[in-house]
Short mmCIF file of C-alpha atoms and ligand atoms in Angstrom, two decimals:
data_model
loop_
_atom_site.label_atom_id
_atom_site.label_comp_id
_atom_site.label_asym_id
_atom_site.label_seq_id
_atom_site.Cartn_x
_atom_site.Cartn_y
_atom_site.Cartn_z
CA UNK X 1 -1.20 -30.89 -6.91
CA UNK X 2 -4.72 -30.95 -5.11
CA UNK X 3 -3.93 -27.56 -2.84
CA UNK X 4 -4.51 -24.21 -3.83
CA UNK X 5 -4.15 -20.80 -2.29
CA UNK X 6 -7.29 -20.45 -0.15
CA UNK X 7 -10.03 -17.81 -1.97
CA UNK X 8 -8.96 -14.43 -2.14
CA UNK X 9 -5.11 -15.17 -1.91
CA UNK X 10 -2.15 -15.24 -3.98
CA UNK X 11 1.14 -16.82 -4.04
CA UNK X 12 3.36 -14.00 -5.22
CA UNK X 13 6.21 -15.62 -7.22
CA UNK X 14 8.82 -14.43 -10.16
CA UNK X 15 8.57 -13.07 -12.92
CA UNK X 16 5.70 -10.57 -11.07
CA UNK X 17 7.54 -10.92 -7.95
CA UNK X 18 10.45 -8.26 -8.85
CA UNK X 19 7.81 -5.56 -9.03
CA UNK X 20 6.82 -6.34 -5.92
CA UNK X 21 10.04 -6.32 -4.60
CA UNK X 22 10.78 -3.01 -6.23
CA UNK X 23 7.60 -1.46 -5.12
CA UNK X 24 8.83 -2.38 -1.36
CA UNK X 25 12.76 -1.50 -1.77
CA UNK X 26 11.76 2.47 -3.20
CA UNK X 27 8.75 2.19 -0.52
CA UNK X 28 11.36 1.83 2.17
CA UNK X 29 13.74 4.50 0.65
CA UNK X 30 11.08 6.91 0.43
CA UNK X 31 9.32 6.80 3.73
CA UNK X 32 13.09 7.22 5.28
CA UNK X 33 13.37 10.30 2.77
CA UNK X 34 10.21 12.05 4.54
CA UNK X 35 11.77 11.23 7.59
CA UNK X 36 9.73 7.92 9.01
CA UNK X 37 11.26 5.28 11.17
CA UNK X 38 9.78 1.71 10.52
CA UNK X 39 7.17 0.56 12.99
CA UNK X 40 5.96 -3.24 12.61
CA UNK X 41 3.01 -4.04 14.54
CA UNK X 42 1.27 -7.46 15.05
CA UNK X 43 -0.68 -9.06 12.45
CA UNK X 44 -3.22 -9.90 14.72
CA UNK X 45 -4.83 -7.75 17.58
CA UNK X 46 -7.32 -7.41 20.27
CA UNK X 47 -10.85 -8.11 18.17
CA UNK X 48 -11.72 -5.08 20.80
CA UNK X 49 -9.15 -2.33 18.93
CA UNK X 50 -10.71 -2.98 15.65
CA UNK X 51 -13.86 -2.71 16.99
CA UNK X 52 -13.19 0.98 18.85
CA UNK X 53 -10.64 1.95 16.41
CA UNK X 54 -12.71 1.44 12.86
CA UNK X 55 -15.76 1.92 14.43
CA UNK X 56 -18.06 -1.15 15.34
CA UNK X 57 -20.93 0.23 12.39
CA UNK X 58 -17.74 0.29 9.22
CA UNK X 59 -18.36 -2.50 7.11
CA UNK X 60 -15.04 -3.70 7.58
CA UNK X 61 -15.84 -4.62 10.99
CA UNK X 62 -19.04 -5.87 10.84
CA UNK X 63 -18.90 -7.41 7.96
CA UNK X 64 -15.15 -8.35 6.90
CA UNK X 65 -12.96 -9.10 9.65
CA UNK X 66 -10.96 -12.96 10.30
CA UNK X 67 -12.07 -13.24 14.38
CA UNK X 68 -11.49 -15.87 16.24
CA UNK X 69 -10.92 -17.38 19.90
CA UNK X 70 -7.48 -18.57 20.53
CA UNK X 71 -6.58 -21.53 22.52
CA UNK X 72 -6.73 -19.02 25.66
CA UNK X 73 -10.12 -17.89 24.61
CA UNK X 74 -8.76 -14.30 23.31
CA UNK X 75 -11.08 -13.09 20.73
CA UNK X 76 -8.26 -11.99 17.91
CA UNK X 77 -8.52 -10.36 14.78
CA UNK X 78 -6.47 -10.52 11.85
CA UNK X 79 -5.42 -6.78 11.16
CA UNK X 80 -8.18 -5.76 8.83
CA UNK X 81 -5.72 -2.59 8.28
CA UNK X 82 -2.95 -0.46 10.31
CA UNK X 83 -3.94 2.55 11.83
CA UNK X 84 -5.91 1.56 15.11
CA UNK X 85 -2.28 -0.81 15.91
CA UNK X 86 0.39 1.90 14.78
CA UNK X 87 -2.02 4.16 17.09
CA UNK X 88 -2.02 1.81 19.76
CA UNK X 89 1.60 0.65 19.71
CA UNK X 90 2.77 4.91 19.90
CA UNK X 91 0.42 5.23 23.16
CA UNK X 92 1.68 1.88 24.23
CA UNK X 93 5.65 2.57 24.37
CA UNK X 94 4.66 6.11 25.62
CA UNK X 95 6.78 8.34 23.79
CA UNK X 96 6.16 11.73 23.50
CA UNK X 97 5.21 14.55 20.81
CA UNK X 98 5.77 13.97 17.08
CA UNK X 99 5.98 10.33 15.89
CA UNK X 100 6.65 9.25 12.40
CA UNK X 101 6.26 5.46 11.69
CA UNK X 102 6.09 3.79 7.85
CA UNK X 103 4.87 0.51 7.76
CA UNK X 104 4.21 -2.44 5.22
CA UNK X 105 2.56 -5.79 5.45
CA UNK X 106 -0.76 -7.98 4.79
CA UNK X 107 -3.90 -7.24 5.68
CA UNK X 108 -6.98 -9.27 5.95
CA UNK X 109 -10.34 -8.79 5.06
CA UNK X 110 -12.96 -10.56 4.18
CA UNK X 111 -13.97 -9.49 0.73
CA UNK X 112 -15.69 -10.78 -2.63
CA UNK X 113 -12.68 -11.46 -4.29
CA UNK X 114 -11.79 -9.62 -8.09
CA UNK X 115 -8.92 -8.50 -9.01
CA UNK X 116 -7.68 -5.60 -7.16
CA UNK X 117 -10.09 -6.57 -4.11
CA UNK X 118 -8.49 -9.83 -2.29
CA UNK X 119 -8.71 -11.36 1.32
CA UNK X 120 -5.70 -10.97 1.70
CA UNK X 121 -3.50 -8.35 0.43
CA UNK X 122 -0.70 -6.14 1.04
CA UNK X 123 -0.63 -2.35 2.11
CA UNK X 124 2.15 0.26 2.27
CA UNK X 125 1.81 2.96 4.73
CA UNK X 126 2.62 6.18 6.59
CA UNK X 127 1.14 7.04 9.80
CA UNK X 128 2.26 10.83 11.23
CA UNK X 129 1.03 11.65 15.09
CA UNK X 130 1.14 14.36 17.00
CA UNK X 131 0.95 17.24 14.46
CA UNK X 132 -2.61 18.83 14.44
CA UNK X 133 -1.44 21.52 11.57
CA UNK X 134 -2.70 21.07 8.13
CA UNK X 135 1.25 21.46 6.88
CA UNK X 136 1.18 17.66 8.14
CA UNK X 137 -1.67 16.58 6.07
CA UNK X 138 -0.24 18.58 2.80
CA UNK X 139 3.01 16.47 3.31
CA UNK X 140 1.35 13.43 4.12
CA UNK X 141 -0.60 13.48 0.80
CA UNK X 142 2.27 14.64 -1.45
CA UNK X 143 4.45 11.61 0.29
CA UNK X 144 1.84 9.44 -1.06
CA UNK X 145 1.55 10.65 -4.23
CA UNK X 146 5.34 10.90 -5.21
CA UNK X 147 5.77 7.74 -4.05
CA UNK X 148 3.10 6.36 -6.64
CA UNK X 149 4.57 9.15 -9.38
CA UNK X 150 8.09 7.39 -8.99
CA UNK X 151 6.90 4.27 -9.24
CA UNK X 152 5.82 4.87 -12.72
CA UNK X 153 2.27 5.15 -12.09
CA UNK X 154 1.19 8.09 -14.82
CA UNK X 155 -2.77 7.68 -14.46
CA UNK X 156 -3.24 9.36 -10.95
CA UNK X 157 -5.22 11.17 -9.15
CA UNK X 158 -5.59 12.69 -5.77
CA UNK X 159 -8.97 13.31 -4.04
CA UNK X 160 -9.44 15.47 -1.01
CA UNK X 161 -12.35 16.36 1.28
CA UNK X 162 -13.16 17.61 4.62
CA UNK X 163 -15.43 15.32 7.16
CA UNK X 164 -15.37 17.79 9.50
CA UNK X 165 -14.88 16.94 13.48
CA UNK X 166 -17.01 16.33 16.76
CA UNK X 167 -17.76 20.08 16.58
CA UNK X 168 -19.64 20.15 12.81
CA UNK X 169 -20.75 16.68 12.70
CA UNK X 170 -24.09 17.27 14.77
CA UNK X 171 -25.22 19.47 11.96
CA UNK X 172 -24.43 17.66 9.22
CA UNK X 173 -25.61 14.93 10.59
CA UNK X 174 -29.30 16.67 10.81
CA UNK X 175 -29.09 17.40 7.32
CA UNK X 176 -27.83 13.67 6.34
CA UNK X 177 -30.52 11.98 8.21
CA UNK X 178 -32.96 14.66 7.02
CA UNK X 179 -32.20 13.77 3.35
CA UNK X 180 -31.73 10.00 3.76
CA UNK X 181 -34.94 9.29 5.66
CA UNK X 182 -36.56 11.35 2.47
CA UNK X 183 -34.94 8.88 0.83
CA UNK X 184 -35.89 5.67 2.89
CA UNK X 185 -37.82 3.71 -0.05
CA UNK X 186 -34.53 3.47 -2.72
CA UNK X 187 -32.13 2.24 0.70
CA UNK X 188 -31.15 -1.39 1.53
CA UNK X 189 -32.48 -2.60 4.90
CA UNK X 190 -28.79 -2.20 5.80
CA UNK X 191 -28.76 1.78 4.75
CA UNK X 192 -31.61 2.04 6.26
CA UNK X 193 -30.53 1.07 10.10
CA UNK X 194 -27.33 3.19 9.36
CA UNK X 195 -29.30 6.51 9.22
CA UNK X 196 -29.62 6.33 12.85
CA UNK X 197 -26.53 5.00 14.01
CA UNK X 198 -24.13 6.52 11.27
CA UNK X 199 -25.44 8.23 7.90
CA UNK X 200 -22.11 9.05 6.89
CA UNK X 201 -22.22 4.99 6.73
CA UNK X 202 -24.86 5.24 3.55
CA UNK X 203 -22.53 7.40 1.11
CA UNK X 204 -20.04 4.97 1.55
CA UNK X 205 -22.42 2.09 0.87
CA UNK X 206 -21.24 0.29 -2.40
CA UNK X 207 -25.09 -0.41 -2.69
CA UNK X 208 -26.56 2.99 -2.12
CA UNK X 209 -23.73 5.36 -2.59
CA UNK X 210 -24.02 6.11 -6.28
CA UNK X 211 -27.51 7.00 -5.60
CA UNK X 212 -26.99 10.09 -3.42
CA UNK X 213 -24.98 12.23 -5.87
CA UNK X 214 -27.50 15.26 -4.69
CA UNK X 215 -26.66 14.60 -0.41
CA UNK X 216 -25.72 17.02 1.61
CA UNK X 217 -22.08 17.93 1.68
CA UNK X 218 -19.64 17.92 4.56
CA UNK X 219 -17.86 20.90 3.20
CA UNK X 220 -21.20 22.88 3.64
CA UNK X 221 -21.14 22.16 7.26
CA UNK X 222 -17.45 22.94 8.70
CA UNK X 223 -17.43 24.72 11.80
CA UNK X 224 -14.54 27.21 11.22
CA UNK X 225 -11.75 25.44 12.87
CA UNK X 226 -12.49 22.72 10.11
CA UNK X 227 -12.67 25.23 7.45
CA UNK X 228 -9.47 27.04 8.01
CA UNK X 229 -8.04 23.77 8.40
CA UNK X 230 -8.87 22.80 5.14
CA UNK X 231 -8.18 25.96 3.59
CA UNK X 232 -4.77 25.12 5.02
CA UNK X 233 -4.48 21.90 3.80
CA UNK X 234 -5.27 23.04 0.08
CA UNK X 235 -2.72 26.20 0.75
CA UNK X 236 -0.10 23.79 1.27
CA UNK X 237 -0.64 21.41 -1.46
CA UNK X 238 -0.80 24.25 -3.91
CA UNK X 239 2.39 25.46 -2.73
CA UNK X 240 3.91 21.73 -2.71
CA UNK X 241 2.99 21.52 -6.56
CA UNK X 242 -0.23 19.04 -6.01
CA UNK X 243 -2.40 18.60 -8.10
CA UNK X 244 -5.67 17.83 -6.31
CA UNK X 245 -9.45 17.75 -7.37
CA UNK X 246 -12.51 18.13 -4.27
CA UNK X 247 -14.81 15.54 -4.04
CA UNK X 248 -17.35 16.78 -1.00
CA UNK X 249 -18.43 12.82 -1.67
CA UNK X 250 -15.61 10.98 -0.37
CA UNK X 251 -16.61 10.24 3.20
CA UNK X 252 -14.01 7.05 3.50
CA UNK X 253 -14.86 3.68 5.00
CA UNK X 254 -13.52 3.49 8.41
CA UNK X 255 -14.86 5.60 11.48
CA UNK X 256 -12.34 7.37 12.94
CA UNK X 257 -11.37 10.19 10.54
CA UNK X 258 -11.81 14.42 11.45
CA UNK X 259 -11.58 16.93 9.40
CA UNK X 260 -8.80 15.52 5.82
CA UNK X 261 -9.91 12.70 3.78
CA UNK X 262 -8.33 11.78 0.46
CA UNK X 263 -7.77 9.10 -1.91
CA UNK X 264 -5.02 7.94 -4.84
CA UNK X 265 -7.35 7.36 -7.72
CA UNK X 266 -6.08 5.20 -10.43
CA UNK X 267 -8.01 6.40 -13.67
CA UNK X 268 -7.11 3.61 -15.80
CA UNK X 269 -8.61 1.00 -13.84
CA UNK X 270 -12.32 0.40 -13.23
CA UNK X 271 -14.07 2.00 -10.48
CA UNK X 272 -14.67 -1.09 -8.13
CA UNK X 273 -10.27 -0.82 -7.31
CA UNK X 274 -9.42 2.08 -8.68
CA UNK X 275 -8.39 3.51 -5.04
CA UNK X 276 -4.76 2.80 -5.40
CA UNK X 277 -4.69 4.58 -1.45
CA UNK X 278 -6.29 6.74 0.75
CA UNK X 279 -5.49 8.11 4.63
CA UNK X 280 -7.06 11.32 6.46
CA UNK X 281 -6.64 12.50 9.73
CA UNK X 282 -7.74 10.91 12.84
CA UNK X 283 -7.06 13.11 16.00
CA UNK X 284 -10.35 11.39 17.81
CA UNK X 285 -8.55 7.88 17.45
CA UNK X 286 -5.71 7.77 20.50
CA UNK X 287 -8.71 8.78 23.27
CA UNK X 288 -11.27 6.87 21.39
CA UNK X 289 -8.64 3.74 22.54
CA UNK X 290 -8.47 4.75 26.00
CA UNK X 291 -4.66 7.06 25.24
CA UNK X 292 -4.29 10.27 25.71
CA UNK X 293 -5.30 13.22 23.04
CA UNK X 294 -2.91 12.61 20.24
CA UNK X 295 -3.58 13.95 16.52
CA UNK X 296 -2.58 12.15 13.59
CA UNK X 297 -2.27 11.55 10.01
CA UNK X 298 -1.60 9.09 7.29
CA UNK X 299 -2.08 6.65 4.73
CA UNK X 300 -2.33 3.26 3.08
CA UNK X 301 -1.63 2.60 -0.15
CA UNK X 302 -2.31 -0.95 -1.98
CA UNK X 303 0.03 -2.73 -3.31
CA UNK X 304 -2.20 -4.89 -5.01
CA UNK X 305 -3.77 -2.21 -7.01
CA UNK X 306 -0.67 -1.01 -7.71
CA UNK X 307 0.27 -3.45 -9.39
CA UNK X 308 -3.05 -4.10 -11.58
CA UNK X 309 -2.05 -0.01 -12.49
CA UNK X 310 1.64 -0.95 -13.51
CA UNK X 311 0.09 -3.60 -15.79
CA UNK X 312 1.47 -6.33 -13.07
CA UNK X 313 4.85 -6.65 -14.91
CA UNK X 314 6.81 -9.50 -15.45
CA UNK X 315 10.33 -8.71 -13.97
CA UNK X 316 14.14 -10.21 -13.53
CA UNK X 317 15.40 -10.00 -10.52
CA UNK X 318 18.65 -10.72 -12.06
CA UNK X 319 21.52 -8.65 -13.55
CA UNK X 320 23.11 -11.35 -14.98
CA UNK X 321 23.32 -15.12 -15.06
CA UNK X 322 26.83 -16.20 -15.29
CA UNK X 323 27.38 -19.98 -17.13
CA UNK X 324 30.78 -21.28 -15.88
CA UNK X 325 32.63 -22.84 -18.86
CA UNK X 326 35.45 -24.57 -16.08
CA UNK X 327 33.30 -26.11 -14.03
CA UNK X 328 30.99 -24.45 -10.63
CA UNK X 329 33.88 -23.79 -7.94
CA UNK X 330 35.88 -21.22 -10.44
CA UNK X 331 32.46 -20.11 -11.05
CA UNK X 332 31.52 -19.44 -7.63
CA UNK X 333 34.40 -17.49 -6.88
CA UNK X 334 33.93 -15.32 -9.74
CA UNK X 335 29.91 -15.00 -9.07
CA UNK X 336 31.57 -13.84 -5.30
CA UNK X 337 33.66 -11.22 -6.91
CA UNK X 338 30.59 -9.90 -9.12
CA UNK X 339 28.21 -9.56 -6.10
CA UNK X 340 31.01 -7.57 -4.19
CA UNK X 341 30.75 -5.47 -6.94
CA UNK X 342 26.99 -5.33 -6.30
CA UNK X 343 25.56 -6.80 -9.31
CA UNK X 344 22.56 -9.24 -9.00
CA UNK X 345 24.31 -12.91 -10.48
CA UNK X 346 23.08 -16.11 -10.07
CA UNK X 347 24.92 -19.62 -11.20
CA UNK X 348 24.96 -23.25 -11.38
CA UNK X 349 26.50 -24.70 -8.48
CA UNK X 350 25.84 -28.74 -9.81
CA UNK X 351 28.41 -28.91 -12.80
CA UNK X 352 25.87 -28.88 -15.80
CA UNK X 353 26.87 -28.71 -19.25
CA UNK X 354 27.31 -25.15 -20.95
CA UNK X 355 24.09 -25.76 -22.56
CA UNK X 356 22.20 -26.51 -19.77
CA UNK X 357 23.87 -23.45 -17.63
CA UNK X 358 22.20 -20.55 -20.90
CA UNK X 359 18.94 -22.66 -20.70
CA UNK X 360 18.86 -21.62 -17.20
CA UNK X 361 19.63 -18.34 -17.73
CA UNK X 362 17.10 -18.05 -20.32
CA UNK X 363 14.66 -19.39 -18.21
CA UNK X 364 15.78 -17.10 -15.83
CA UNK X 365 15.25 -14.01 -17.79
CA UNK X 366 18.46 -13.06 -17.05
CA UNK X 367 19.01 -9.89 -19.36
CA UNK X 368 22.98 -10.66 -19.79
CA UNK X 369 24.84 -13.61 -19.29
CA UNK X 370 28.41 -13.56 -18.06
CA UNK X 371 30.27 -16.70 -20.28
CA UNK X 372 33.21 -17.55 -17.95
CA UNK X 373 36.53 -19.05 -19.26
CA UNK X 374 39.04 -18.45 -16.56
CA UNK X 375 41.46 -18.05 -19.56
CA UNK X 376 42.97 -14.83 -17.78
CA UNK X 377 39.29 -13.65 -16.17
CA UNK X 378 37.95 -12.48 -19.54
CA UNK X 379 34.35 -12.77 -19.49
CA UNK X 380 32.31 -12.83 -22.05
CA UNK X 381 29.25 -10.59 -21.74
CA UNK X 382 26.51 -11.46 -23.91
CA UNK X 383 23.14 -9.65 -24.79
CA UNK X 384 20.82 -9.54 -27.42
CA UNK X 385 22.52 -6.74 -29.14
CA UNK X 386 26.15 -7.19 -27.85
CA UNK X 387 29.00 -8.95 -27.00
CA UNK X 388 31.99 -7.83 -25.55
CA UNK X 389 35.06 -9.55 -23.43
CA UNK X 390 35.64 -7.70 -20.34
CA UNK X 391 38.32 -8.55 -17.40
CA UNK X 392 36.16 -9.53 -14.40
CA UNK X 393 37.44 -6.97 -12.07
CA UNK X 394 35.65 -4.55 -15.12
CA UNK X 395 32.51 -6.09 -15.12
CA UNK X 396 30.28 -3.86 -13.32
CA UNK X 397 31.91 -1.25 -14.88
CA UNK X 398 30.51 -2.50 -18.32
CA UNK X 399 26.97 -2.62 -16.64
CA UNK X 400 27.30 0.79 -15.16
CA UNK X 401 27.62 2.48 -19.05
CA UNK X 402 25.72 -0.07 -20.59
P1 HAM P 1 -8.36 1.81 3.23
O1 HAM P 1 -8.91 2.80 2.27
O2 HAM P 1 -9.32 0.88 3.86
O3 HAM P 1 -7.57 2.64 4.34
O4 HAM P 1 -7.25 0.95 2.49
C1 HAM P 1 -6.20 1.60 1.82
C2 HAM P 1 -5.93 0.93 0.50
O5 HAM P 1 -5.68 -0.45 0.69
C3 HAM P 1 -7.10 0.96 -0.47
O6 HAM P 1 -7.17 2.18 -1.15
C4 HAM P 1 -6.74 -0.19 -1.40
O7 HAM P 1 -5.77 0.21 -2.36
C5 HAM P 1 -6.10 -1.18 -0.46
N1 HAM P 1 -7.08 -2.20 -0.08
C6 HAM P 1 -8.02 -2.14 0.87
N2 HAM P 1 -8.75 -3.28 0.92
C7 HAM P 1 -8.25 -4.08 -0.05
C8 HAM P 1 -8.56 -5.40 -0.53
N3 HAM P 1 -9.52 -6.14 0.02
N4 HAM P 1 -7.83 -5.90 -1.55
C9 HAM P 1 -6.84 -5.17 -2.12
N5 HAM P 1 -6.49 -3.93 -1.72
C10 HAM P 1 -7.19 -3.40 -0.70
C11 HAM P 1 -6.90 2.09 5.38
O8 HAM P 1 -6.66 0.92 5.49
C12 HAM P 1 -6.42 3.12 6.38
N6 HAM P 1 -5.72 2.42 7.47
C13 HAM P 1 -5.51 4.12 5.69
C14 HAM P 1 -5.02 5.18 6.63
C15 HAM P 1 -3.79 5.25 7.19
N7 HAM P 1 -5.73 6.20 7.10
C16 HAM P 1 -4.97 6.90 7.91
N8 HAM P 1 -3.79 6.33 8.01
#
C-alpha cells in the first residue's frame, strides 16, 4: 500500500499494543489510588494559551507547535502538552480550592523524529492545584515514580531542583546574563537573543546546554520562601522513601514553572530520551492566563519512552483462544460463559476447520488454548507444558492457580 503514517507517527498495533494497553489500565488505577478524578481536555486549543501558558520564548512554542487557521479563521494549536488546558479548564468550570485531575492522551510537537522523540506521541499525567505546600510536590513526585517502579521499569531515576519564583529570579537572572554574555562567542545566534529575553532559555538549549556545566545555579539564588520550600520538598521525599539526586542544572523546557522541577530519568537509554517524565510546580500559571491565583503541581510522563525502557514488548492481549471442535454457535456460548468469568477469549465465529481455529490461536499468541468438545463441557486446556480437561464452569479456576 502507497500510504504511510505521516513522519514522526506510529500506528500502535498488537503484539506491542498490550503494553500499551497495560501501561494505560495500571495508569488509570493508580492516579484513582492518589486520589485524581479524570479530566480530558481538548486536543486542540486557543494558539493564544500555548503561547501565555509555555511561554512565547520555549522552544516548543516557537519552534514546535501544529498552528493553524480554521475554517472560522481561529488560530488553533494542537496541544503541544497538558498543563496550560488542565489549568485553563479548572479556572474555566470555576470550582474551588484543591483540584486533582489525571489525564492521558497525544500530544503534538513538532520534533526531529528518533526513537523516543516523535511528532506525535502519547503522555500520561497528573496535574494537582491549589496546594502551595511542598507535601504536594513530595507526593506528586513519588506518584510518578511508583507508577514507573510498578510498571517494571528498574533503571530509574528521579531529578529534582529548585527554579526559584518571581521573588529570586531577578538575581539569578543578573548572574545568568552576567556569565552568558562572558560567554557570547561559544552561543548560537539563537542563545544569544535568549540572554536578554530568557537565559534560563540557554541551559536548556540542546545546542548550548552541555557547554555551561560551570553556570550559575538556581539553588544559589533562592530567596528564603524558595529555600524552605525546597527544604520541604526534600523533607518529604526522604520521609516517603525517595530516592532522589539534585541536579541545580535542570531548568526544564517550558516557562511557567516556580520554585520544584524534576525529571524521571531512564539510565538505560541514551541521553537524547532518556526523560521518561518530568512536572514542577507552576503557581504563576492560572494569573499568567488571566484566572485567579491558583498554585499547582504535576507531571507528564511519556509513554513512548516508556516503552523504549520496557524494551517495547511484544504482548497477548489474550488469555486464551478457544478452537470449537462442534462448530462456532456451541462455541460462542461457551466463549460467553468464559468472559463472565472474566478471562480474555477470543474464537472463530466462521466454522473453520480445527486446524485452522490453533493456527489462529498461534498466530494469536494466545498463551492457552481452550479445545472444546461439548462432550459434557470438558475442555481441554492446552499449554506448552500442560494439558488438563477441566469442566467449563472450572475454567477460570484452572487459570487462577495456574
Ligand atoms: P515535558 O517535559 O515537555 O513536560 O514532557 C513530559 C514528557 O513527555 C517527557 O519527559 C517525555 O517523556 C515526553 N515527551 C515530550 N516530548 C516528546 C516527544 N516529542 N516524543 C516523545 N515523548 C515526548 C510537559 O509536557 C509538562 N506538561 C509536564 C508537567 C505537568 N509539568 C507540570 N505538570
Amino acid at each position: 500500500m502507497s500510504f504511510q503514517p505521516p513522519k514522526g507517527t506510529d500506528d500502535l498495533i498488537m503484539p506491542r499494543s498490550q503494553a500499551w494497553r497495560d501501561a494505560l489500565g495500571l495508569w488509570e488505577e493508580w492516579s484513582a489510588r492518589y486520589g485524581y478524578s479524570l479530566i480530558q481536555t481538548p486536543t486542540f486549543e486557543a494558539t493564544d494559551l500555548f503561547e501565555r501558558g509555555v511561554g512565547d520564548t520555549s522552544e516548543v512554542v516557537t519552534k514546535q507547535m501544529y498552528t493553524f487557521e480554521d475554517n472560522g479563521g481561529r488560530s488553533v494549536t494542537l496541544r503541544p502538552e497538558g498543563t496550560a488546558g488542565v489549568v485553563r479548564a479548572y479556572l474555566d468550570s470555576g470550582m474551588q480550592g484543591a483540584f486533582k485531575g489525571a489525564y492521558s492522551g497525544p500530544f503534538f510537537r513538532y520534533e526531529r523524529p528518533q526513537a523516543g522523540r516523535r511528532r506525535q506521541f502519547y503522555q500520561v499525567g497528573i496535574e494537582y492545584l491549589g496546594v502551595p505546600g511542598p507535601l504536594a510536590d513530595a507526593e506528586v513526585i513519588e506518584c510518578g515514580k511508583s507508577y514507573l517502579t510498578e510498571l517494571g521499569i528498574t533503571e530509574l531515576e528521579v531529578r529534582i531542583n529548585s527554579v526559584g519564583d518571581g521573588c529570586c529570579r531577578p538575581a539569578y537572572y543578573k548572574a545568568l546574563r552576567g556569565f552568558l554574555n562572558q560567554r557570547k562567542a561559544d552561543l548560537t545566534s539563537d542563545s544569544v537573543r535568549l540572554i536578554e529575553v530568557n537565559p534560563l532559555r540557554v541551559l536548556d538549549s540542546k545546542a548550548d546546554g552541555p557547554k555551561l556545566d560551570d553556570a550559575p545555579k538556581t539553588t544559589d539564588y533562592l530567596c528564603d520562601n524558595c529555600e524552605v520550600h525546597y527544604s520541604g520538598v526534600k523533607q518529604a521525599l526522604g520521609d516517603l522513601d525517595v530516592a532522589y539526586s539534585e541536579d541545580p542544572k535542570l531548568v526544564r523546557g517550558l516557562d511557567y514553572y516556580t520554585q520544584t522541577a524534576f525529571e524521571y530519568v531512564g539510565t538505560g537509554l541514551d541521553t537524547a530520551q532518556n526523560a521518561l517524565g518530568g512536572g514542577g510546580r507552576y503557581d504563576g500559571l492560572a494569573e499568567v492566563l488571566g484566572g485567579r491565583s491558583t498554585p499547582g503541581v504535576g507531571f507528564a510522563l511519556g509513554l513512548d519512552r516508556i516503552m523504549l525502557a520496557l524494551g517495547d514488548p511484544e504482548k497477548t492481549h489474550l488469555d486464551a483462544y478457544l478452537v470449537s471442535e462442534v462448530g462456532p454457535e456451541q462455541g460462542l456460548q461457551a466463549a460467553n460463559q468464559l468472559r463472565k468469568d472474566g478471562l480474555r477469549i477470543d474464537l472463530d465465529l466462521e466454522g473453520r476447520s480445527v486446524k485452522a481455529q490453533f493456527r489462529t490461536a498461534r498466530r494469536l499468541g494466545a498463551p492457552v488454548v481452550l479445545v472444546f468438545r461439548g462432550d459434557g463441557y470438558l475442555v481441554d486446556v492446552q499449554t506448552d507444558e500442560e494439558r488438563a480437561e477441566v469442566p467449563l464452569q472450572e475454567v477460570s479456576v484452572w487459570f487462577s492457580k495456574s
